[in-house]
JSON list of C-alpha atoms in Angstrom, two decimals:
[
{"chain": "E", "resi": 773, "resn": "UNK", "atom": "CA", "xyz": [0.00, 0.00, 0.00]},
{"chain": "E", "resi": 774, "resn": "UNK", "atom": "CA", "xyz": [1.52, 3.28, -1.13]},
{"chain": "E", "resi": 775, "resn": "UNK", "atom": "CA", "xyz": [1.24, 6.11, 1.36]},
{"chain": "E", "resi": 776, "resn": "UNK", "atom": "CA", "xyz": [1.99, 9.79, 0.79]},
{"chain": "E", "resi": 777, "resn": "UNK", "atom": "CA", "xyz": [2.47, 12.42, 3.47]},
{"chain": "E", "resi": 778, "resn": "UNK", "atom": "CA", "xyz": [2.83, 16.15, 2.85]},
{"chain": "E", "resi": 779, "resn": "UNK", "atom": "CA", "xyz": [4.88, 18.32, 5.18]},
{"chain": "E", "resi": 780, "resn": "UNK", "atom": "CA", "xyz": [5.88, 21.94, 5.32]},
{"chain": "E", "resi": 781, "resn": "UNK", "atom": "CA", "xyz": [5.05, 25.27, 6.93]},
{"chain": "E", "resi": 782, "resn": "UNK", "atom": "CA", "xyz": [1.40, 26.12, 7.25]},
{"chain": "E", "resi": 783, "resn": "UNK", "atom": "CA", "xyz": [1.98, 29.85, 7.05]},
{"chain": "E", "resi": 784, "resn": "UNK", "atom": "CA", "xyz": [4.02, 31.72, 4.47]},
{"chain": "E", "resi": 785, "resn": "UNK", "atom": "CA", "xyz": [4.39, 35.45, 3.97]},
{"chain": "E", "resi": 786, "resn": "UNK", "atom": "CA", "xyz": [3.62, 37.23, 0.73]},
{"chain": "E", "resi": 787, "resn": "UNK", "atom": "CA", "xyz": [6.53, 37.26, -1.76]},
{"chain": "E", "resi": 788, "resn": "UNK", "atom": "CA", "xyz": [8.25, 34.33, -0.05]},
{"chain": "E", "resi": 789, "resn": "UNK", "atom": "CA", "xyz": [8.74, 30.84, -1.46]},
{"chain": "E", "resi": 790, "resn": "UNK", "atom": "CA", "xyz": [6.41, 28.07, -0.38]},
{"chain": "E", "resi": 791, "resn": "UNK", "atom": "CA", "xyz": [8.22, 24.74, 0.08]},
{"chain": "E", "resi": 792, "resn": "UNK", "atom": "CA", "xyz": [6.46, 21.43, 0.65]},
{"chain": "E", "resi": 793, "resn": "UNK", "atom": "CA", "xyz": [7.69, 17.86, 0.72]},
{"chain": "E", "resi": 794, "resn": "UNK", "atom": "CA", "xyz": [5.80, 14.64, 0.04]},
{"chain": "E", "resi": 795, "resn": "UNK", "atom": "CA", "xyz": [7.26, 11.54, 1.69]},
{"chain": "E", "resi": 796, "resn": "UNK", "atom": "CA", "xyz": [6.40, 8.28, -0.03]},
{"chain": "E", "resi": 797, "resn": "UNK", "atom": "CA", "xyz": [6.27, 4.87, 1.61]},
{"chain": "E", "resi": 798, "resn": "UNK", "atom": "CA", "xyz": [5.24, 1.48, 0.28]},
{"chain": "E", "resi": 799, "resn": "UNK", "atom": "CA", "xyz": [6.34, 2.38, -3.24]},
{"chain": "E", "resi": 800, "resn": "UNK", "atom": "CA", "xyz": [9.19, 3.92, -5.18]},
{"chain": "E", "resi": 801, "resn": "UNK", "atom": "CA", "xyz": [9.39, 7.21, -7.06]},
{"chain": "E", "resi": 802, "resn": "UNK", "atom": "CA", "xyz": [11.25, 5.37, -9.82]},
{"chain": "E", "resi": 803, "resn": "UNK", "atom": "CA", "xyz": [8.67, 2.65, -10.45]},
{"chain": "E", "resi": 804, "resn": "UNK", "atom": "CA", "xyz": [8.11, 2.52, -14.20]},
{"chain": "E", "resi": 805, "resn": "UNK", "atom": "CA", "xyz": [5.12, 4.56, -15.46]},
{"chain": "E", "resi": 806, "resn": "UNK", "atom": "CA", "xyz": [4.48, 6.12, -12.04]},
{"chain": "E", "resi": 807, "resn": "UNK", "atom": "CA", "xyz": [4.00, 9.87, -11.83]},
{"chain": "E", "resi": 808, "resn": "UNK", "atom": "CA", "xyz": [3.97, 12.06, -8.75]},
{"chain": "E", "resi": 809, "resn": "UNK", "atom": "CA", "xyz": [1.86, 15.18, -8.68]},
{"chain": "E", "resi": 810, "resn": "UNK", "atom": "CA", "xyz": [1.14, 18.32, -6.75]},
{"chain": "E", "resi": 811, "resn": "UNK", "atom": "CA", "xyz": [-2.38, 19.73, -6.74]},
{"chain": "E", "resi": 812, "resn": "UNK", "atom": "CA", "xyz": [-4.12, 22.35, -4.64]},
{"chain": "E", "resi": 813, "resn": "UNK", "atom": "CA", "xyz": [-7.60, 23.47, -3.71]},
{"chain": "E", "resi": 814, "resn": "UNK", "atom": "CA", "xyz": [-8.16, 27.09, -2.72]},
{"chain": "E", "resi": 815, "resn": "UNK", "atom": "CA", "xyz": [-11.02, 27.80, -0.33]},
{"chain": "E", "resi": 816, "resn": "UNK", "atom": "CA", "xyz": [-14.36, 27.61, -2.11]},
{"chain": "E", "resi": 817, "resn": "UNK", "atom": "CA", "xyz": [-12.78, 26.60, -5.42]},
{"chain": "E", "resi": 818, "resn": "UNK", "atom": "CA", "xyz": [-12.08, 23.45, -7.34]},
{"chain": "E", "resi": 819, "resn": "UNK", "atom": "CA", "xyz": [-8.98, 21.31, -7.53]},
{"chain": "E", "resi": 820, "resn": "UNK", "atom": "CA", "xyz": [-6.07, 22.81, -9.47]},
{"chain": "E", "resi": 821, "resn": "UNK", "atom": "CA", "xyz": [-3.28, 20.72, -10.95]},
{"chain": "E", "resi": 822, "resn": "UNK", "atom": "CA", "xyz": [0.14, 22.26, -10.43]},
{"chain": "E", "resi": 823, "resn": "UNK", "atom": "CA", "xyz": [2.75, 19.90, -11.81]},
{"chain": "E", "resi": 824, "resn": "UNK", "atom": "CA", "xyz": [4.21, 16.41, -11.95]},
{"chain": "E", "resi": 825, "resn": "UNK", "atom": "CA", "xyz": [7.52, 14.60, -11.76]},
{"chain": "E", "resi": 826, "resn": "UNK", "atom": "CA", "xyz": [7.58, 11.31, -13.59]},
{"chain": "E", "resi": 827, "resn": "UNK", "atom": "CA", "xyz": [9.40, 8.10, -12.66]},
{"chain": "E", "resi": 828, "resn": "UNK", "atom": "CA", "xyz": [12.28, 9.08, -14.96]},
{"chain": "E", "resi": 829, "resn": "UNK", "atom": "CA", "xyz": [12.66, 12.51, -13.37]},
{"chain": "E", "resi": 830, "resn": "UNK", "atom": "CA", "xyz": [11.01, 14.51, -16.15]},
{"chain": "E", "resi": 831, "resn": "UNK", "atom": "CA", "xyz": [8.80, 17.37, -15.01]},
{"chain": "E", "resi": 832, "resn": "UNK", "atom": "CA", "xyz": [5.73, 19.12, -16.38]},
{"chain": "E", "resi": 833, "resn": "UNK", "atom": "CA", "xyz": [3.99, 22.19, -15.01]},
{"chain": "E", "resi": 834, "resn": "UNK", "atom": "CA", "xyz": [0.72, 24.02, -15.29]},
{"chain": "E", "resi": 835, "resn": "UNK", "atom": "CA", "xyz": [1.20, 26.85, -17.81]},
{"chain": "E", "resi": 836, "resn": "UNK", "atom": "CA", "xyz": [-0.34, 29.32, -15.40]},
{"chain": "E", "resi": 837, "resn": "UNK", "atom": "CA", "xyz": [2.12, 28.42, -12.63]},
{"chain": "E", "resi": 838, "resn": "UNK", "atom": "CA", "xyz": [5.16, 27.37, -14.63]},
{"chain": "E", "resi": 839, "resn": "UNK", "atom": "CA", "xyz": [7.15, 30.55, -14.04]},
{"chain": "E", "resi": 840, "resn": "UNK", "atom": "CA", "xyz": [6.86, 30.16, -10.25]},
{"chain": "E", "resi": 841, "resn": "UNK", "atom": "CA", "xyz": [6.86, 26.37, -9.76]},
{"chain": "E", "resi": 842, "resn": "UNK", "atom": "CA", "xyz": [9.60, 23.81, -9.35]},
{"chain": "E", "resi": 843, "resn": "UNK", "atom": "CA", "xyz": [9.21, 20.12, -8.53]},
{"chain": "E", "resi": 844, "resn": "UNK", "atom": "CA", "xyz": [12.20, 18.02, -7.55]},
{"chain": "E", "resi": 845, "resn": "UNK", "atom": "CA", "xyz": [12.88, 14.69, -5.93]},
{"chain": "E", "resi": 846, "resn": "UNK", "atom": "CA", "xyz": [15.30, 12.92, -3.63]},
{"chain": "E", "resi": 847, "resn": "UNK", "atom": "CA", "xyz": [15.27, 9.27, -4.59]},
{"chain": "E", "resi": 848, "resn": "UNK", "atom": "CA", "xyz": [17.52, 8.33, -1.67]},
{"chain": "E", "resi": 849, "resn": "UNK", "atom": "CA", "xyz": [14.80, 9.56, 0.70]},
{"chain": "E", "resi": 850, "resn": "UNK", "atom": "CA", "xyz": [11.93, 8.56, -1.60]},
{"chain": "E", "resi": 851, "resn": "UNK", "atom": "CA", "xyz": [10.38, 11.99, -1.42]},
{"chain": "E", "resi": 852, "resn": "UNK", "atom": "CA", "xyz": [9.52, 14.79, -3.82]},
{"chain": "E", "resi": 853, "resn": "UNK", "atom": "CA", "xyz": [9.14, 18.47, -3.24]},
{"chain": "E", "resi": 854, "resn": "UNK", "atom": "CA", "xyz": [7.30, 21.53, -4.44]},
{"chain": "E", "resi": 855, "resn": "UNK", "atom": "CA", "xyz": [8.60, 25.07, -4.48]},
{"chain": "E", "resi": 856, "resn": "UNK", "atom": "CA", "xyz": [6.27, 27.92, -5.38]},
{"chain": "E", "resi": 857, "resn": "UNK", "atom": "CA", "xyz": [7.92, 31.32, -5.48]},
{"chain": "E", "resi": 858, "resn": "UNK", "atom": "CA", "xyz": [6.57, 34.84, -5.05]},
{"chain": "E", "resi": 859, "resn": "UNK", "atom": "CA", "xyz": [3.44, 33.70, -3.28]},
{"chain": "E", "resi": 860, "resn": "UNK", "atom": "CA", "xyz": [0.42, 35.92, -2.71]},
{"chain": "E", "resi": 861, "resn": "UNK", "atom": "CA", "xyz": [-2.73, 35.39, -0.62]},
{"chain": "E", "resi": 862, "resn": "UNK", "atom": "CA", "xyz": [-4.28, 33.84, -3.75]},
{"chain": "E", "resi": 863, "resn": "UNK", "atom": "CA", "xyz": [-1.94, 30.88, -3.24]},
{"chain": "E", "resi": 864, "resn": "UNK", "atom": "CA", "xyz": [-3.71, 30.04, 0.03]},
{"chain": "E", "resi": 865, "resn": "UNK", "atom": "CA", "xyz": [-5.01, 26.51, -0.41]},
{"chain": "E", "resi": 866, "resn": "UNK", "atom": "CA", "xyz": [-4.91, 22.93, 0.75]},
{"chain": "E", "resi": 867, "resn": "UNK", "atom": "CA", "xyz": [-1.99, 21.35, -1.07]},
{"chain": "E", "resi": 868, "resn": "UNK", "atom": "CA", "xyz": [-2.03, 17.68, -2.03]},
{"chain": "E", "resi": 869, "resn": "UNK", "atom": "CA", "xyz": [0.50, 15.25, -3.39]},
{"chain": "E", "resi": 870, "resn": "UNK", "atom": "CA", "xyz": [-0.76, 12.29, -5.38]},
{"chain": "E", "resi": 871, "resn": "UNK", "atom": "CA", "xyz": [0.37, 9.37, -7.51]},
{"chain": "E", "resi": 872, "resn": "UNK", "atom": "CA", "xyz": [-0.92, 8.24, -10.87]},
{"chain": "E", "resi": 873, "resn": "UNK", "atom": "CA", "xyz": [-0.13, 5.45, -13.27]},
{"chain": "E", "resi": 874, "resn": "UNK", "atom": "CA", "xyz": [0.81, 7.21, -16.46]},
{"chain": "E", "resi": 875, "resn": "UNK", "atom": "CA", "xyz": [1.69, 10.86, -16.74]},
{"chain": "E", "resi": 876, "resn": "UNK", "atom": "CA", "xyz": [-1.82, 12.40, -16.49]},
{"chain": "E", "resi": 877, "resn": "UNK", "atom": "CA", "xyz": [-0.58, 15.94, -17.12]},
{"chain": "E", "resi": 878, "resn": "UNK", "atom": "CA", "xyz": [-3.20, 18.48, -16.05]},
{"chain": "E", "resi": 879, "resn": "UNK", "atom": "CA", "xyz": [-5.60, 15.95, -14.59]},
{"chain": "E", "resi": 880, "resn": "UNK", "atom": "CA", "xyz": [-8.11, 17.21, -12.02]},
{"chain": "E", "resi": 881, "resn": "UNK", "atom": "CA", "xyz": [-10.33, 14.13, -12.16]},
{"chain": "E", "resi": 882, "resn": "UNK", "atom": "CA", "xyz": [-9.57, 12.54, -8.82]},
{"chain": "E", "resi": 883, "resn": "UNK", "atom": "CA", "xyz": [-10.34, 9.06, -10.16]},
{"chain": "E", "resi": 884, "resn": "UNK", "atom": "CA", "xyz": [-7.20, 9.27, -12.31]},
{"chain": "E", "resi": 885, "resn": "UNK", "atom": "CA", "xyz": [-5.04, 9.16, -9.21]},
{"chain": "E", "resi": 886, "resn": "UNK", "atom": "CA", "xyz": [-4.57, 5.99, -7.23]},
{"chain": "E", "resi": 887, "resn": "UNK", "atom": "CA", "xyz": [-2.98, 7.39, -4.09]},
{"chain": "E", "resi": 888, "resn": "UNK", "atom": "CA", "xyz": [-3.27, 10.72, -2.27]},
{"chain": "E", "resi": 889, "resn": "UNK", "atom": "CA", "xyz": [-1.72, 12.46, 0.67]},
{"chain": "E", "resi": 890, "resn": "UNK", "atom": "CA", "xyz": [-4.08, 13.80, 3.30]},
{"chain": "E", "resi": 891, "resn": "UNK", "atom": "CA", "xyz": [-3.42, 17.39, 2.24]},
{"chain": "E", "resi": 892, "resn": "UNK", "atom": "CA", "xyz": [-1.81, 20.25, 4.09]},
{"chain": "E", "resi": 893, "resn": "UNK", "atom": "CA", "xyz": [-3.24, 23.73, 4.59]},
{"chain": "E", "resi": 894, "resn": "UNK", "atom": "CA", "xyz": [-0.99, 26.58, 3.53]},
{"chain": "E", "resi": 895, "resn": "UNK", "atom": "CA", "xyz": [-2.00, 30.13, 4.27]},
{"chain": "E", "resi": 896, "resn": "UNK", "atom": "CA", "xyz": [-0.24, 33.09, 2.70]},
{"chain": "E", "resi": 897, "resn": "UNK", "atom": "CA", "xyz": [-0.37, 36.17, 4.87]},
{"chain": "E", "resi": 898, "resn": "UNK", "atom": "CA", "xyz": [-0.45, 39.62, 3.34]}
]
């Protein structure tokens, strides 16, 4: 059973960089065809896909966030990370990490993901 757990600060100041980590257990980041995503859900809004790092280390980002987003991984720790720069209060959301089989770039249909973290609230203060 694959388990994902997000961690990181719950409060970030405007203009700073938001950094989150997703620790993976019960499965490997390098398993063929696996893909590891970051998504978020702002209050009162729908799920937004942010980006993905595939099993081979390739990355893909949402066009609207690409200039501010970076996803990386540490295979020795079996974890992957999100960095979102120049945050504003509009980046306040619950942030999720998730796993899919196949790349699933841009997917917001939750059924396309087979494992999810519990989510972590991040608030950006003005």
